[in-house]
């Protein structure tokens, strides 16, 4: 997976935040986080859902392709409560908040409507886990 991620990251950076293949046309972001056990700086590429009115907020989905467990990046973000994102050609700090209940369901359902693969991930995890949705909000410059 790390080789695949490295290729996506390289393509993202070479094309001002755009990638092809299965992600062609989808909004992509690179999330910078620190391993909660290793302490290493990590970068994870992922699709996001923009907030409908606030460009400072995006939503990411800990789907892990419908795997039975949450991805490591999710646990790292929850533990830290903050991260940084590369969006297009800009990198900035964000605050992390996990959505729950109706708020979570609305965001996930919208992502699944736009990108049916997310509906498939939810089917794969039904009865095993609920795919987490995280809100990433830009932290204003001091």
mmCIF file of N, CA, C and O in Angstrom, residues 5-6 8 17 21-22 31 33 40-41 45 50 62 64 69 73 85 90-91 94-95 101-103 107 113 118 121 128:
data_model
loop_
_atom_site.group_PDB
_atom_site.id
_atom_site.type_symbol
_atom_site.label_atom_id
_atom_site.label_comp_id
_atom_site.label_asym_id
_atom_site.label_seq_id
_atom_site.Cartn_x
_atom_site.Cartn_y
_atom_site.Cartn_z
ATOM 1 N N UNK A 5 0.422 4.442 -2.384
ATOM 2 C CA UNK A 5 0.218 5.786 -1.827
ATOM 3 C C UNK A 5 1.286 6.738 -2.323
ATOM 4 O O UNK A 5 0.988 7.893 -2.650
ATOM 5 N N UNK A 6 2.538 6.296 -2.380
ATOM 6 C CA UNK A 6 3.630 7.158 -2.835
ATOM 7 C C UNK A 6 3.391 7.623 -4.273
ATOM 8 O O UNK A 6 3.632 8.785 -4.600
ATOM 9 N N UNK A 8 0.438 7.958 -5.751
ATOM 10 C CA UNK A 8 -0.671 8.917 -5.705
ATOM 11 C C UNK A 8 -0.173 10.271 -5.200
ATOM 12 O O UNK A 8 -0.515 11.323 -5.759
ATOM 13 N N UNK A 17 -2.631 18.944 -7.172
ATOM 14 C CA UNK A 17 -3.731 18.368 -6.404
ATOM 15 C C UNK A 17 -4.680 17.491 -7.189
ATOM 16 O O UNK A 17 -5.674 17.023 -6.640
ATOM 17 N N UNK A 21 -6.607 7.920 -12.817
ATOM 18 C CA UNK A 21 -6.979 6.554 -12.436
ATOM 19 C C UNK A 21 -8.312 6.532 -11.729
ATOM 20 O O UNK A 21 -9.238 7.258 -12.105
ATOM 21 N N UNK A 22 -8.412 5.738 -10.660
ATOM 22 C CA UNK A 22 -9.701 5.621 -9.968
ATOM 23 C C UNK A 22 -10.153 6.916 -9.292
ATOM 24 O O UNK A 22 -11.308 7.048 -8.916
ATOM 25 N N UNK A 31 -3.302 14.204 3.716
ATOM 26 C CA UNK A 31 -3.383 14.506 5.145
ATOM 27 C C UNK A 31 -2.049 14.140 5.799
ATOM 28 O O UNK A 31 -1.590 12.996 5.706
ATOM 29 N N UNK A 33 0.021 13.598 9.154
ATOM 30 C CA UNK A 33 -0.246 13.249 10.549
ATOM 31 C C UNK A 33 0.971 12.557 11.133
ATOM 32 O O UNK A 33 1.869 12.150 10.409
ATOM 33 N N UNK A 40 6.492 8.999 13.792
ATOM 34 C CA UNK A 40 6.922 9.398 12.447
ATOM 35 C C UNK A 40 5.893 10.290 11.778
ATOM 36 O O UNK A 40 4.694 10.153 12.014
ATOM 37 N N UNK A 41 6.398 11.194 10.932
ATOM 38 C CA UNK A 41 5.518 12.019 10.106
ATOM 39 C C UNK A 41 5.022 11.155 8.951
ATOM 40 O O UNK A 41 5.821 10.494 8.280
ATOM 41 N N UNK A 45 -3.016 9.966 1.290
ATOM 42 C CA UNK A 45 -3.909 10.558 0.291
ATOM 43 C C UNK A 45 -5.324 10.048 0.494
ATOM 44 O O UNK A 45 -5.521 8.883 0.843
ATOM 45 N N UNK A 50 -16.229 18.415 0.200
ATOM 46 C CA UNK A 50 -16.187 19.803 0.676
ATOM 47 C C UNK A 50 -17.488 20.159 1.406
ATOM 48 O O UNK A 50 -18.561 19.642 1.077
ATOM 49 N N UNK A 62 -13.022 7.317 6.891
ATOM 50 C CA UNK A 62 -12.101 6.245 7.271
ATOM 51 C C UNK A 62 -12.629 4.903 6.767
ATOM 52 O O UNK A 62 -12.861 3.975 7.543
ATOM 53 N N UNK A 64 -11.196 2.676 4.527
ATOM 54 C CA UNK A 64 -10.190 1.628 4.315
ATOM 55 C C UNK A 64 -10.705 0.605 3.303
ATOM 56 O O UNK A 64 -10.527 -0.604 3.465
ATOM 57 N N UNK A 69 -11.524 -3.139 9.790
ATOM 58 C CA UNK A 69 -10.954 -2.274 10.825
ATOM 59 C C UNK A 69 -10.714 -0.872 10.277
ATOM 60 O O UNK A 69 -10.595 -0.684 9.069
ATOM 61 N N UNK A 73 -4.447 5.917 9.969
ATOM 62 C CA UNK A 73 -4.480 7.383 9.936
ATOM 63 C C UNK A 73 -5.645 7.925 10.752
ATOM 64 O O UNK A 73 -5.524 8.985 11.363
ATOM 65 N N UNK A 85 -3.159 19.568 6.037
ATOM 66 C CA UNK A 85 -3.587 19.019 4.757
ATOM 67 C C UNK A 85 -2.917 19.767 3.623
ATOM 68 O O UNK A 85 -2.630 20.958 3.729
ATOM 69 N N UNK A 90 -1.712 24.209 -1.747
ATOM 70 C CA UNK A 90 -1.622 24.843 -0.433
ATOM 71 C C UNK A 90 -1.568 23.795 0.675
ATOM 72 O O UNK A 90 -2.252 22.776 0.613
ATOM 73 N N UNK A 91 -0.747 24.055 1.684
ATOM 74 C CA UNK A 91 -0.688 23.207 2.880
ATOM 75 C C UNK A 91 -1.037 24.081 4.082
ATOM 76 O O UNK A 91 -0.513 25.191 4.214
ATOM 77 N N UNK A 94 -5.079 21.918 10.317
ATOM 78 C CA UNK A 94 -6.511 21.704 10.538
ATOM 79 C C UNK A 94 -6.753 21.149 11.936
ATOM 80 O O UNK A 94 -5.887 20.522 12.540
ATOM 81 N N UNK A 95 -7.946 21.409 12.404
ATOM 82 C CA UNK A 95 -8.479 20.839 13.637
ATOM 83 C C UNK A 95 -9.339 19.650 13.220
ATOM 84 O O UNK A 95 -10.042 19.707 12.207
ATOM 85 N N UNK A 101 -23.821 10.377 14.837
ATOM 86 C CA UNK A 101 -25.269 10.440 14.658
ATOM 87 C C UNK A 101 -25.698 10.924 13.288
ATOM 88 O O UNK A 101 -25.097 10.585 12.268
ATOM 89 N N UNK A 102 -26.761 11.740 13.277
ATOM 90 C CA UNK A 102 -27.322 12.242 12.024
ATOM 91 C C UNK A 102 -26.322 13.062 11.227
ATOM 92 O O UNK A 102 -26.293 12.997 9.995
ATOM 93 N N UNK A 103 -25.504 13.829 11.934
ATOM 94 C CA UNK A 103 -24.508 14.657 11.250
ATOM 95 C C UNK A 103 -23.540 13.764 10.461
ATOM 96 O O UNK A 103 -23.243 14.021 9.291
ATOM 97 N N UNK A 107 -23.330 13.334 6.058
ATOM 98 C CA UNK A 107 -22.085 13.518 5.293
ATOM 99 C C UNK A 107 -21.703 12.233 4.563
ATOM 100 O O UNK A 107 -21.313 12.277 3.402
ATOM 101 N N UNK A 113 -23.512 9.046 -2.303
ATOM 102 C CA UNK A 113 -24.324 9.441 -3.452
ATOM 103 C C UNK A 113 -23.426 9.910 -4.595
ATOM 104 O O UNK A 113 -23.629 9.553 -5.755
ATOM 105 N N UNK A 118 -18.294 4.333 -2.006
ATOM 106 C CA UNK A 118 -18.472 4.509 -0.568
ATOM 107 C C UNK A 118 -19.708 3.765 -0.059
ATOM 108 O O UNK A 118 -19.727 3.294 1.074
ATOM 109 N N UNK A 121 -18.459 0.289 0.371
ATOM 110 C CA UNK A 121 -17.665 0.145 1.594
ATOM 111 C C UNK A 121 -18.577 -0.012 2.809
ATOM 112 O O UNK A 121 -18.322 -0.828 3.687
ATOM 113 N N UNK A 128 -20.229 -4.742 11.303
ATOM 114 C CA UNK A 128 -18.865 -4.886 11.807
ATOM 115 C C UNK A 128 -18.396 -3.572 12.431
ATOM 116 O O UNK A 128 -17.925 -3.538 13.561
#
